[in-house]
Short mmCIF file of C-alpha atoms and ligand atoms in Angstrom, two decimals:
data_model
loop_
_atom_site.label_atom_id
_atom_site.label_comp_id
_atom_site.label_asym_id
_atom_site.label_seq_id
_atom_site.Cartn_x
_atom_site.Cartn_y
_atom_site.Cartn_z
CA MET A 822 63.49 94.01 71.32
CA LYS A 823 65.21 90.73 70.75
CA GLN A 824 63.21 89.37 73.60
CA TYR A 825 59.95 90.28 71.88
CA LEU A 826 60.92 88.65 68.68
CA ASN A 827 62.22 85.49 70.19
CA SER A 828 59.05 85.01 72.09
CA ALA A 829 57.15 85.70 68.91
CA ALA A 830 59.20 83.16 67.13
CA THR A 831 58.37 80.49 69.64
CA CYS A 832 55.00 81.65 70.82
CA ALA A 833 52.97 82.41 67.75
CA HIS A 834 49.94 80.84 69.40
CA SER A 835 47.77 83.22 71.27
CA ALA A 836 46.28 83.79 74.67
CA ALA A 837 42.84 85.27 74.28
CA TYR A 838 42.77 89.00 74.48
CA LEU A 839 40.32 91.48 73.16
CA GLU A 840 41.75 94.87 72.61
CA ARG A 841 44.98 96.67 71.92
CA SER A 842 46.89 96.65 75.20
CA THR A 843 48.20 100.12 74.60
CA ASN A 844 44.61 101.36 74.90
CA LEU A 845 43.77 99.44 78.00
CA VAL A 846 43.46 102.42 80.24
CA GLY A 847 40.26 104.24 79.56
CA MET A 848 38.96 101.86 76.93
CA ALA A 849 35.31 100.93 76.89
CA THR A 850 35.00 97.90 79.08
CA THR A 851 31.79 96.58 77.62
CA ALA A 852 33.33 94.06 75.25
CA VAL A 853 36.35 93.23 77.33
CA ASP A 854 36.59 90.13 79.45
CA THR A 855 37.88 91.26 82.84
CA GLY A 856 40.18 88.23 82.99
CA VAL A 857 41.78 89.43 79.82
CA LEU A 858 42.40 92.83 81.33
CA SER A 859 43.80 91.19 84.45
CA TYR A 860 46.13 89.11 82.29
CA ALA A 861 47.66 92.27 80.92
CA THR A 862 48.04 93.63 84.44
CA TYR A 863 49.01 90.60 86.49
CA VAL A 864 50.44 87.94 84.20
CA ASN A 865 52.44 89.03 81.16
CA PRO A 866 51.85 92.48 79.70
CA GLN A 867 54.78 92.12 77.31
CA TRP A 868 53.21 89.10 75.70
CA VAL A 869 49.99 91.02 75.17
CA ARG A 870 51.85 93.92 73.56
CA LEU A 871 53.71 91.57 71.28
CA LEU A 872 50.55 89.84 70.08
CA ASP A 873 48.97 93.23 69.49
CA LEU A 874 51.91 94.34 67.43
CA LEU A 875 51.78 91.22 65.31
CA GLU A 876 48.05 91.64 64.83
CA MET A 877 47.61 88.16 66.27
CA ASN A 878 45.74 89.06 69.39
CA VAL A 879 42.31 87.54 68.85
CA GLU A 880 39.82 85.94 71.19
CA TYR A 881 39.48 82.26 70.45
CA GLN A 882 36.06 80.96 71.38
CA ARG A 883 35.78 77.43 70.01
CA CYS A 884 38.54 75.16 68.82
CA LEU A 885 37.68 71.97 66.99
CA GLY A 886 39.93 69.64 65.00
CA SER A 887 42.23 71.87 62.96
CA GLU A 888 40.06 74.98 63.18
CA LEU A 889 39.90 77.84 65.67
CA PHE A 890 36.90 80.18 65.76
CA THR A 891 37.18 83.71 67.14
CA SER A 892 34.65 85.99 68.80
CA ASP A 893 34.67 88.35 65.83
CA GLY A 894 33.65 85.60 63.44
CA ARG A 895 36.99 84.59 62.00
CA ARG A 896 37.97 81.01 61.35
CA ILE A 897 41.69 80.27 61.75
CA LEU A 898 43.36 77.16 60.39
CA ASP A 899 45.84 75.80 62.93
CA PHE A 900 49.21 74.79 61.46
CA LEU A 901 50.99 75.22 64.78
CA SER A 902 49.15 72.64 66.91
CA GLY A 903 50.34 74.36 70.09
CA TYR A 904 53.91 73.26 69.28
CA CYS A 905 52.81 69.71 68.43
CA VAL A 906 50.34 69.30 71.27
CA HIS A 907 47.18 68.86 69.19
CA ASN A 908 48.06 65.77 67.17
CA ILE A 909 44.51 64.40 67.43
CA GLY A 910 42.97 67.83 66.82
CA HIS A 911 41.54 70.35 69.28
CA ASN A 912 39.03 69.17 71.86
CA HIS A 913 38.60 65.65 70.56
CA PRO A 914 35.22 64.36 71.82
CA ALA A 915 36.71 61.02 72.91
CA VAL A 916 39.20 62.73 75.23
CA ILE A 917 36.59 65.12 76.57
CA SER A 918 34.29 62.22 77.33
CA ALA A 919 37.10 60.27 79.07
CA LEU A 920 37.90 63.30 81.19
CA ARG A 921 34.23 63.79 82.05
CA ASP A 922 33.95 60.15 83.13
CA GLU A 923 37.05 60.48 85.26
CA LEU A 924 35.76 63.59 87.01
CA GLU A 925 32.26 62.20 87.50
CA SER A 926 33.57 58.92 88.92
CA CYS A 927 34.94 60.82 91.95
CA GLY A 928 37.81 58.35 91.89
CA PRO A 929 41.16 58.71 93.66
CA ALA A 930 42.91 61.97 92.81
CA MET A 931 46.23 63.00 94.36
CA ILE A 932 45.92 60.53 97.20
CA GLN A 933 49.68 60.07 97.01
CA SER A 934 49.47 56.82 98.93
CA HIS A 935 48.00 54.30 96.54
CA VAL A 936 48.77 52.45 93.32
CA PRO A 937 47.18 54.33 90.38
CA ALA A 938 45.86 51.64 88.06
CA LEU A 939 45.37 54.10 85.20
CA ALA A 940 49.08 54.93 85.27
CA GLY A 941 49.83 51.21 85.03
CA ARG A 942 47.57 50.85 82.01
CA LEU A 943 48.99 53.86 80.23
CA ALA A 944 52.59 52.84 80.96
CA GLU A 945 51.98 49.35 79.59
CA ARG A 946 50.53 50.70 76.37
CA LEU A 947 53.33 53.21 75.94
CA CYS A 948 56.02 50.56 76.42
CA ARG A 949 54.28 48.26 73.91
CA LEU A 950 54.01 51.04 71.35
CA ALA A 951 57.60 52.20 71.87
CA GLY A 952 59.02 48.66 71.83
CA GLY A 953 62.72 47.84 72.09
CA LYS A 954 64.17 47.81 75.58
CA LEU A 955 61.73 50.33 77.02
CA ALA A 956 59.98 48.68 79.93
CA LYS A 957 59.31 51.24 82.67
CA VAL A 958 57.76 54.73 82.73
CA PHE A 959 58.11 57.78 84.94
CA PHE A 960 55.22 60.23 84.53
CA GLY A 961 55.52 64.00 84.96
CA SER A 962 53.62 67.07 83.92
CA SER A 963 55.79 68.78 81.28
CA GLY A 964 58.44 68.08 78.71
CA SER A 965 61.04 69.92 80.79
CA GLU A 966 60.19 67.80 83.81
CA GLY A 967 60.75 64.74 81.66
CA VAL A 968 64.15 66.06 80.57
CA GLU A 969 65.09 66.76 84.19
CA ALA A 970 64.22 63.17 85.09
CA ALA A 971 66.25 61.84 82.17
CA ILE A 972 69.28 63.85 83.32
CA LYS A 973 69.05 62.47 86.85
CA PHE A 974 68.38 58.90 85.77
CA SER A 975 71.24 58.78 83.28
CA ARG A 976 73.64 60.08 85.92
CA ALA A 977 72.36 57.60 88.49
CA HIS A 978 72.70 54.73 86.04
CA THR A 979 76.16 55.45 84.68
CA GLY A 980 77.80 57.16 87.65
CA ARG A 981 79.01 59.79 85.16
CA THR A 982 78.17 63.47 85.18
CA GLY A 983 78.76 64.68 81.61
CA LEU A 984 75.84 65.40 79.30
CA LEU A 985 76.14 65.67 75.55
CA TYR A 986 73.58 67.53 73.47
CA ALA A 987 73.13 69.11 70.03
CA ARG A 988 73.45 72.74 69.06
CA ARG A 989 70.16 74.50 68.36
CA ALA A 990 68.34 71.95 70.52
CA PHE A 991 65.20 72.86 72.41
CA HIS A 992 64.71 70.78 75.56
CA GLY A 993 62.82 73.13 77.89
CA LEU A 994 63.44 76.11 80.10
CA THR A 995 63.95 74.63 83.59
CA CYS A 996 67.57 74.86 84.73
CA GLY A 997 68.63 71.31 83.84
CA ALA A 998 66.87 71.26 80.47
CA LEU A 999 68.16 74.75 79.70
CA SER A 1000 71.69 73.50 80.36
CA LEU A 1001 71.16 71.40 77.23
CA MET A 1002 70.39 74.39 75.01
CA ASP A 1003 73.24 76.46 73.60
CA ASP A 1004 71.41 79.58 72.36
CA SER A 1005 72.48 82.49 74.55
CA PHE A 1006 69.08 84.12 74.18
CA TRP A 1007 67.51 81.47 76.39
CA ARG A 1008 70.43 81.18 78.82
CA ALA A 1009 71.55 84.76 79.44
CA GLY A 1010 71.06 85.90 83.00
CA PHE A 1011 69.89 82.55 84.34
CA GLY A 1012 73.22 80.94 85.16
CA PRO A 1013 75.08 79.21 86.52
CA LEU A 1014 73.52 76.27 84.75
CA LEU A 1015 74.62 72.63 85.01
CA PRO A 1016 78.35 72.12 84.52
CA GLU A 1017 79.84 69.44 82.27
CA THR A 1018 77.39 69.84 79.42
CA THR A 1019 78.77 69.89 75.87
CA ALA A 1020 77.08 71.00 72.66
CA ILE A 1021 78.03 69.41 69.34
CA PRO A 1022 76.60 70.05 65.88
CA PHE A 1023 73.49 68.01 65.04
CA ASN A 1024 74.09 65.18 62.59
CA ASP A 1025 77.88 65.19 63.04
CA LEU A 1026 78.99 61.64 63.73
CA ALA A 1027 82.66 62.50 64.17
CA ALA A 1028 81.78 65.03 66.86
CA VAL A 1029 79.73 62.43 68.72
CA GLU A 1030 82.57 59.93 68.60
CA GLU A 1031 85.20 62.45 69.64
CA GLN A 1032 83.20 63.36 72.71
CA ILE A 1033 81.81 60.08 73.92
CA ALA A 1034 85.11 58.25 73.43
CA THR A 1035 86.24 60.21 76.49
CA ARG A 1036 83.78 58.11 78.53
CA ARG A 1037 82.78 61.22 80.45
CA TYR A 1038 79.18 61.32 79.33
CA ALA A 1039 76.23 59.80 81.12
CA ALA A 1040 73.97 60.46 78.15
CA PHE A 1041 73.61 61.91 74.70
CA ILE A 1042 70.27 63.70 75.00
CA CYS A 1043 68.94 64.71 71.61
CA GLU A 1044 65.83 65.15 69.48
CA PRO A 1045 65.88 62.53 66.71
CA ILE A 1046 64.72 65.27 64.32
CA GLN A 1047 65.32 68.80 65.55
CA ALA A 1048 62.06 70.72 65.67
CA GLU A 1049 62.75 74.24 66.96
CA GLY A 1050 66.28 73.97 65.58
CA GLY A 1051 64.80 74.20 62.06
CA ILE A 1052 63.23 70.81 61.21
CA ASN A 1053 66.70 69.34 60.89
CA LEU A 1054 66.76 65.79 59.58
CA PRO A 1055 69.66 63.43 60.26
CA SER A 1056 71.38 61.58 57.44
CA ALA A 1057 70.12 58.02 57.05
CA ASP A 1058 72.96 56.29 58.88
CA TYR A 1059 73.49 58.90 61.61
CA TRP A 1060 71.31 57.50 64.38
CA PRO A 1061 72.16 53.80 63.98
CA ARG A 1062 75.84 54.72 64.13
CA VAL A 1063 75.35 57.03 67.10
CA GLN A 1064 73.52 54.23 68.87
CA ALA A 1065 76.41 51.85 68.24
CA LEU A 1066 78.88 54.44 69.58
CA CYS A 1067 76.78 55.03 72.68
CA TYR A 1068 76.69 51.32 73.32
CA ARG A 1069 80.44 50.95 72.82
CA TYR A 1070 81.36 53.77 75.21
CA GLY A 1071 78.70 53.25 77.86
CA THR A 1072 76.78 56.47 77.17
CA LEU A 1073 72.98 56.29 77.33
CA LEU A 1074 71.03 57.26 74.23
CA VAL A 1075 68.18 59.49 75.40
CA LEU A 1076 65.76 60.67 72.71
CA ASP A 1077 63.67 63.75 73.37
CA GLU A 1078 60.51 62.94 71.42
CA VAL A 1079 58.45 65.65 73.05
CA GLN A 1080 57.63 67.05 69.59
CA THR A 1081 58.50 64.17 67.27
CA GLY A 1082 56.68 61.40 69.16
CA MET A 1083 53.00 60.41 69.21
CA HIS A 1084 52.97 59.89 65.41
CA ARG A 1085 53.93 63.49 64.65
CA THR A 1086 56.67 62.22 62.32
CA GLY A 1087 54.76 59.14 61.09
CA PRO A 1088 55.45 56.10 63.28
CA PHE A 1089 54.70 56.22 67.02
CA LEU A 1090 58.25 57.46 67.66
CA ALA A 1091 60.70 59.09 65.28
CA ALA A 1092 63.12 56.48 66.71
CA HIS A 1093 61.18 53.94 64.64
CA LEU A 1094 62.13 55.74 61.44
CA TYR A 1095 65.73 54.74 62.14
CA ASN A 1096 65.13 51.37 63.85
CA LEU A 1097 66.58 52.62 67.11
CA GLU A 1098 66.44 51.07 70.55
CA PRO A 1099 67.12 54.03 72.83
CA ASP A 1100 67.74 53.71 76.57
CA MET A 1101 65.24 56.44 77.35
CA VAL A 1102 62.54 58.32 75.45
CA ILE A 1103 60.83 61.49 76.65
CA LEU A 1104 57.24 62.11 75.58
CA ALA A 1105 54.91 64.99 76.50
CA LYS A 1106 52.80 67.50 74.58
CA ALA A 1107 50.42 65.39 72.43
CA LEU A 1108 50.28 62.53 74.94
CA SER A 1109 47.12 63.78 76.65
CA GLY A 1110 45.25 65.16 73.67
CA GLY A 1111 46.12 68.76 74.37
CA LEU A 1112 43.90 69.04 77.42
CA VAL A 1113 45.92 68.03 80.49
CA PRO A 1114 49.62 68.59 81.24
CA VAL A 1115 51.58 65.36 81.10
CA SER A 1116 54.93 63.83 80.26
CA ALA A 1117 56.37 60.34 80.28
CA VAL A 1118 59.96 59.13 80.44
CA LEU A 1119 60.22 55.63 79.05
CA MET A 1120 63.32 53.73 80.15
CA THR A 1121 64.92 50.32 80.33
CA ASP A 1122 64.63 48.07 83.38
CA GLU A 1123 68.33 48.64 84.01
CA VAL A 1124 67.96 52.42 84.17
CA TYR A 1125 64.89 52.09 86.39
CA SER A 1126 66.73 49.77 88.79
CA SER A 1127 69.61 52.21 89.17
CA VAL A 1128 67.22 54.87 90.44
CA TYR A 1129 64.51 52.98 92.31
CA SER A 1130 67.02 50.48 93.64
CA SER A 1131 65.53 49.60 97.02
CA LEU A 1132 62.39 50.03 99.13
CA ARG A 1133 64.01 53.04 100.71
CA ARG A 1134 64.31 54.64 97.28
CA ALA A 1135 60.81 53.69 96.07
CA ILE A 1136 59.88 57.35 95.58
CA VAL A 1137 63.34 58.88 95.34
CA HIS A 1138 62.25 60.73 92.21
CA THR A 1139 58.61 61.79 91.97
CA SER A 1140 56.37 64.84 91.83
CA THR A 1141 52.95 65.72 93.19
CA PHE A 1142 51.01 65.63 89.95
CA SER A 1143 52.86 62.63 88.52
CA GLU A 1144 50.42 59.86 87.47
CA ASN A 1145 47.35 62.04 88.11
CA GLY A 1146 44.09 60.46 87.01
CA LEU A 1147 43.03 63.14 84.54
CA ALA A 1148 46.31 63.02 82.65
CA MET A 1149 46.34 59.23 82.62
CA ARG A 1150 42.73 59.00 81.38
CA ALA A 1151 43.42 61.61 78.72
CA GLY A 1152 46.56 59.70 77.69
CA LEU A 1153 44.68 56.42 77.30
CA ALA A 1154 41.91 58.11 75.31
CA THR A 1155 44.46 59.84 73.09
CA LEU A 1156 46.17 56.53 72.28
CA ASP A 1157 42.74 55.10 71.39
CA VAL A 1158 42.09 57.97 68.99
CA LEU A 1159 45.53 57.75 67.38
CA GLU A 1160 44.92 54.05 66.81
CA SER A 1161 41.27 54.06 65.75
CA GLU A 1162 41.70 56.99 63.35
CA GLN A 1163 44.99 55.53 62.08
CA LEU A 1164 46.69 58.86 62.50
CA GLY A 1165 50.19 57.37 62.19
CA VAL A 1166 49.57 56.26 58.61
CA ARG A 1167 47.78 59.52 57.94
CA SER A 1168 50.74 61.49 59.31
CA THR A 1169 53.15 59.73 56.94
CA GLU A 1170 50.91 59.97 53.88
CA CYS A 1171 49.59 63.50 54.37
CA GLY A 1172 53.03 64.78 55.38
CA ASP A 1173 54.56 63.46 52.15
CA GLN A 1174 51.68 64.91 50.19
CA LEU A 1175 52.00 68.32 51.88
CA ARG A 1176 55.72 68.56 51.11
CA GLN A 1177 55.13 67.56 47.50
CA MET A 1178 52.45 70.24 47.18
CA LEU A 1179 54.78 72.80 48.73
CA HIS A 1180 57.60 71.80 46.40
CA ASP A 1181 55.30 72.23 43.39
CA ALA A 1182 53.89 75.54 44.59
CA LEU A 1183 57.16 77.14 45.66
CA ALA A 1184 59.48 75.94 42.89
CA GLY A 1185 61.21 78.86 41.25
CA TYR A 1186 61.01 81.28 44.18
CA GLU A 1187 64.59 82.18 44.91
CA MET A 1188 64.02 82.92 48.59
CA VAL A 1189 62.81 79.36 49.24
CA LYS A 1190 65.91 77.36 50.05
CA SER A 1191 64.46 74.02 51.03
CA ILE A 1192 61.35 72.13 52.11
CA ARG A 1193 61.88 69.20 54.43
CA GLY A 1194 60.35 67.11 57.16
CA GLU A 1195 58.93 63.77 58.21
CA GLY A 1196 55.25 62.99 58.71
CA MET A 1197 53.33 66.10 59.67
CA LEU A 1198 56.38 68.02 60.86
CA SER A 1199 57.61 70.15 57.98
CA GLY A 1200 59.78 73.21 57.52
CA ILE A 1201 60.16 75.75 54.73
CA GLU A 1202 63.60 77.33 54.90
CA PHE A 1203 64.09 80.82 53.45
CA ARG A 1204 67.32 82.41 52.31
CA ALA A 1205 68.63 85.78 51.19
CA PRO A 1206 67.58 86.60 47.60
CA HIS A 1207 70.12 87.24 44.80
CA GLN A 1208 68.21 90.04 43.05
CA LEU A 1209 69.69 93.29 44.30
CA ARG A 1210 66.28 94.95 44.74
CA LEU A 1211 65.10 92.19 47.10
CA ARG A 1212 68.44 91.69 48.72
CA ILE A 1213 68.67 95.24 50.01
CA ALA A 1214 65.28 94.98 51.70
CA TYR A 1215 66.01 91.50 53.06
CA GLU A 1216 69.33 92.54 54.53
CA ALA A 1217 67.80 95.64 56.10
CA PHE A 1218 65.44 93.27 57.88
CA MET A 1219 68.18 90.97 59.03
CA LYS A 1220 70.02 93.92 60.50
CA ILE A 1221 66.98 94.92 62.52
CA HIS A 1222 66.50 91.39 63.81
CA PRO A 1223 67.20 87.96 62.30
CA ALA A 1224 63.65 86.84 63.11
CA MET A 1225 62.00 89.78 61.40
CA PHE A 1226 61.52 88.32 57.92
CA GLY A 1227 60.08 85.03 59.19
CA GLN A 1228 57.86 86.81 61.65
CA ILE A 1229 56.38 88.97 58.90
CA MET A 1230 55.54 85.79 56.97
CA VAL A 1231 53.82 84.41 60.09
CA MET A 1232 51.94 87.65 60.58
CA ARG A 1233 50.83 87.81 56.95
CA LEU A 1234 49.67 84.21 56.97
CA PHE A 1235 47.60 84.93 60.05
CA ARG A 1236 46.18 88.29 59.13
CA ASP A 1237 45.60 87.82 55.41
CA HIS A 1238 44.85 84.10 55.25
CA GLY A 1239 43.70 83.06 58.72
CA ILE A 1240 46.51 80.55 59.17
CA LEU A 1241 48.30 80.10 62.48
CA THR A 1242 51.91 79.02 62.22
CA GLN A 1243 55.35 79.87 63.63
CA ILE A 1244 58.97 80.25 62.74
CA CYS A 1245 61.27 77.82 64.51
CA GLY A 1246 62.39 79.10 67.91
CA ASN A 1247 66.07 78.37 67.31
CA ASN A 1248 66.19 78.91 63.56
CA PHE A 1249 64.35 81.98 62.38
CA ASN A 1250 64.72 81.20 58.67
CA VAL A 1251 62.46 78.21 58.90
CA LEU A 1252 58.68 78.40 58.81
CA LYS A 1253 57.27 75.40 60.63
CA ALA A 1254 54.16 73.58 59.42
CA ALA A 1255 52.76 71.22 62.03
CA PRO A 1256 49.01 70.87 61.60
CA PRO A 1257 46.94 68.45 63.66
CA LEU A 1258 47.28 64.98 62.14
CA VAL A 1259 43.56 65.16 61.33
CA ALA A 1260 44.00 68.07 58.89
CA THR A 1261 42.14 67.38 55.66
CA GLU A 1262 43.53 67.51 52.12
CA VAL A 1263 41.48 70.66 51.51
CA GLN A 1264 43.10 72.27 54.55
CA LEU A 1265 46.58 71.25 53.36
CA GLN A 1266 45.81 72.87 50.01
CA GLU A 1267 44.56 76.00 51.78
CA PHE A 1268 47.87 76.26 53.63
CA VAL A 1269 49.91 75.73 50.46
CA ASP A 1270 47.92 78.39 48.56
CA ALA A 1271 48.37 80.86 51.41
CA VAL A 1272 52.12 80.27 51.67
CA ARG A 1273 52.50 80.63 47.91
CA ASN A 1274 50.60 83.90 48.02
CA VAL A 1275 52.76 85.36 50.81
CA VAL A 1276 55.99 84.14 49.19
CA GLU A 1277 54.85 85.65 45.89
CA LEU A 1278 54.25 88.99 47.62
CA ALA A 1279 57.70 88.88 49.20
CA HIS A 1280 59.19 88.43 45.71
CA SER A 1281 57.05 90.90 43.81
CA SER A 1282 55.40 93.51 45.99
CA THR A 1283 57.11 96.62 47.27
CA SER A 1284 54.24 97.18 49.71
CA PHE A 1285 55.11 93.86 51.38
CA TRP A 1286 58.52 95.26 52.25
CA SER A 1287 57.42 98.80 53.10
CA GLU A 1288 54.71 97.54 55.43
CA ALA A 1289 57.13 95.11 57.02
CA LEU A 1290 59.69 97.84 57.53
CA GLY A 1291 57.03 99.96 59.19
CA MET A 1292 56.32 97.19 61.62
CA ALA A 1293 59.99 96.67 62.27
CA ARG A 1294 60.31 100.35 63.15
CA ARG A 1295 57.38 100.13 65.56
CA ILE A 1296 59.10 97.25 67.31
CA VAL A 1297 62.38 99.12 67.51
CA ASN A 1298 60.55 102.04 69.08
CA LEU A 1299 58.77 99.90 71.69
C1 PLP B 1417 61.76 68.88 71.93
C2 PLP B 1417 61.26 69.52 73.19
N1 PLP B 1417 61.65 69.05 74.37
C3 PLP B 1417 61.22 69.58 75.53
C4 PLP B 1417 60.37 70.65 75.54
C5 PLP B 1417 59.90 71.25 76.83
O1 PLP B 1417 58.55 70.92 77.04
P1 PLP B 1417 57.66 71.79 78.04
O2 PLP B 1417 57.45 73.12 77.42
O3 PLP B 1417 56.39 70.97 78.16
O4 PLP B 1417 58.38 71.86 79.33
C6 PLP B 1417 59.95 71.20 74.32
C7 PLP B 1417 59.04 72.37 74.29
O5 PLP B 1417 58.70 72.92 73.29
C8 PLP B 1417 60.40 70.62 73.12
O6 PLP B 1417 60.04 71.10 71.92
#
């Protein structure tokens, strides 16, 4: 059961699917896409069952900007953005047109023996936007692949093997990246993972110093603001002081900006919020406009030279789809959109506005502990209520599964208000709000009204709790 809920917590977005999976056998096939049926048979039946249970299994037909339209005529407002993939909104016409041009040009694709000019152009723009010491780029196809590269490069550069990371981090589910995540849910059964990795609390300067003073660590790999960990913000002086410590003890500062980058938190990188000059930055997700897999590891010349140190080592770290034309074209078009629509400024301004609106709407509700974030990455943290009546129900939920309460909020927002969101994958008490950066003020207000309504129900309606308990029981009996 825990497995179901954890995947719900992290995967509130939906694959298209038409009918209740439990009725698959013998159901009328007229309305059912055969691919959808095959998905339930050949890909991931558990995922289908989970979406059914959460009443989130709908068929998305058209997705535009911040809105998703389903085959049964519903319109869903996206406050998940595919885990911060859709910063420029779904299916942006400029990215679609760039991809069309690329395909129709019949240019070089996967030749593997040429110099891809598009990759050069994208790398140059990324280094300019990131600034500081970042001067070279390795391209991959996923955030995890970027983290894997960062692990290898920091070891190659320093000659050290240790890796320091933060508790509750999310860095990806390949073996190396997973070695930098401490939650046993993700790790159990997949070991042995990388040795010599150490988790420390996020935002704990003394813990950083204690560890890196040992000079064992090649890198401190960390999200500047933890996303799945619960939208955890560092204190103002944390990062500048960590950077100074890294410099003093010869540990590389590697920032995982897979979620926080690409203006999600306001400036191009969250690193810019703290005036940092990291040795490496990992980008992915929003980099290609949500349409083509991509990642980029930005690094200093020194780190690059330690890896690609001679002609013999010119491709010592690479992968087949690295630098592919579609991803590069999509990346360039996405940067154009971010710039021309001034989505960085918008992220800062609308994010501040959203949190203010949430503060105003949710003030006085005892289960709302805090509202926090930067740019368009916000979290609403819930806590156990004091009132005995509510507390008994809340604690019953927690006993069933710690994600249950948050997941019911997600389900209610989706079913009753047509809003897609998630609870943080490594902190189930936090509801994450990460709309596309193009979300309008009216859409922000719609989200705030919906959240207030669901929070109000949790505080005042016995049917909220009885229905939720019913669902919890169904999950237990799965
Ligand atoms: C901060 C962060 N780093 C890395 C990853 C892994 O990215 P991917 O799923 O593309 O491998 C994620 C995925 O959610 C992430 O949030």
